Tab-separated table of C-alpha atoms in Angstrom:
chain	number	residue	atom	x	y	z
L	1	GLN	CA	100.968	104.616	110.184
L	2	PRO	CA	103.274	101.810	109.179
L	3	TYR	CA	102.128	98.273	109.949
L	4	ARG	CA	105.204	97.774	112.148
L	5	ASN	CA	103.776	100.395	114.540
L	6	PHE	CA	100.564	98.380	114.839
L	7	ILE	CA	102.558	95.224	115.591
L	8	ALA	CA	104.658	97.043	118.189
L	9	GLN	CA	101.525	98.410	119.873
L	10	ALA	CA	99.801	95.004	119.829
L	11	ALA	CA	102.874	93.390	121.393
L	12	CYS	CA	102.562	95.720	124.388
L	13	VAL	CA	99.082	94.412	125.253
L	14	SER	CA	98.763	91.219	127.276
L	15	GLN	CA	96.956	88.128	126.019
L	16	ALA	CA	94.374	88.596	128.790
L	17	GLU	CA	93.665	92.161	127.645
L	18	HIS	CA	93.228	90.984	124.042
L	19	GLU	CA	90.827	88.250	125.179
L	20	ALA	CA	88.847	90.650	127.375
L	21	TYR	CA	88.502	93.114	124.504
L	22	PHE	CA	87.161	90.520	122.063
L	23	ARG	CA	84.903	88.882	124.673
L	24	GLN	CA	83.361	92.299	125.355
L	25	LEU	CA	83.066	93.046	121.645
L	26	LEU	CA	81.693	89.655	120.547
L	27	GLY	CA	80.303	88.195	123.769
L	28	ASP	CA	76.668	88.587	122.753
L	29	VAL	CA	77.022	86.740	119.430
L	30	ASP	CA	74.970	83.586	119.897
L	31	THR	CA	74.585	82.297	116.350
L	32	THR	CA	77.111	80.959	113.906
L	33	THR	CA	78.910	83.474	111.765
L	34	ALA	CA	80.094	80.767	109.387
L	35	PRO	CA	79.258	81.623	105.759
L	36	TYR	CA	76.167	79.676	104.684
L	37	GLY	CA	76.335	77.814	108.006
L	38	VAL	CA	79.252	75.696	106.777
L	39	LEU	CA	81.365	74.797	109.787
L	40	ASP	CA	83.407	71.963	108.255
L	41	VAL	CA	85.551	73.902	105.809
L	42	ARG	CA	87.916	70.974	105.295
L	43	GLY	CA	85.475	69.175	103.056
L	44	GLY	CA	83.729	66.323	104.768
L	45	ASP	CA	80.743	65.430	102.615
L	46	ALA	CA	80.518	68.879	101.055
L	47	THR	CA	81.286	69.379	97.407
L	48	ILE	CA	83.786	72.154	96.851
L	49	LEU	CA	83.230	74.166	93.713
L	50	ARG	CA	85.861	76.330	92.136
L	51	SER	CA	85.421	79.002	89.541
L	52	VAL	CA	88.155	80.789	87.646
L	53	GLN	CA	87.476	83.931	85.671
L	54	ASP	CA	90.093	85.668	83.566
L	55	LEU	CA	89.846	89.439	83.630
L	56	SER	CA	90.208	91.594	80.565
L	57	ASP	CA	93.298	93.758	80.329
L	58	ASP	CA	91.079	96.841	80.664
L	59	LEU	CA	89.365	95.612	83.838
L	60	SER	CA	92.686	94.513	85.302
L	61	ALA	CA	94.159	97.963	84.640
L	62	ARG	CA	91.118	99.629	86.255
L	63	ILE	CA	91.416	97.431	89.341
L	64	HIS	CA	95.114	98.253	89.683
L	65	ALA	CA	94.419	101.975	89.175
L	66	THR	CA	91.657	101.944	91.795
L	67	ALA	CA	93.866	100.158	94.310
L	68	ARG	CA	96.717	102.556	93.637
L	69	ALA	CA	94.396	105.574	94.028
L	70	GLN	CA	93.188	104.210	97.379
L	71	GLY	CA	96.719	103.352	98.511
L	72	VAL	CA	95.934	99.666	99.043
L	73	PRO	CA	97.042	96.405	97.438
L	74	THR	CA	94.669	94.889	94.877
L	75	SER	CA	94.092	92.010	97.293
L	76	VAL	CA	92.217	94.420	99.576
L	77	LEU	CA	89.716	95.142	96.801
L	78	PHE	CA	89.192	91.440	96.128
L	79	HIS	CA	88.802	90.632	99.821
L	80	ALA	CA	86.269	93.448	100.208
L	81	ALA	CA	84.359	92.224	97.154
L	82	TRP	CA	84.345	88.658	98.474
L	83	GLY	CA	83.080	89.945	101.816
L	84	LEU	CA	80.105	91.482	100.010
L	85	VAL	CA	79.431	88.192	98.203
L	86	VAL	CA	79.514	86.193	101.436
L	87	ALA	CA	77.368	88.758	103.279
L	88	ALA	CA	74.691	88.985	100.568
L	89	PRO	CA	72.666	85.912	101.640
L	90	ARG	CA	72.579	87.223	105.209
L	91	GLY	CA	70.880	90.458	104.135
């Protein structure tokens, strides 16, 4: 289905219905879901580290081919991979 259909469907649901759905779905979560317990993502006293890694042409081509085969943008693969990285310490 096109994304526009999702947006059109979501627009037909009231704010109260959206809130009720997510309260029912997440209402029993009683601990932080912040990665590594970091709540202040704006910096504060935390040191922000950045890492940049260039990908080989071969790996880049494989990533693009995989995304194309799955019918998704490459960003979806990177977001999924990052989700695994963030989830790893949680078990």
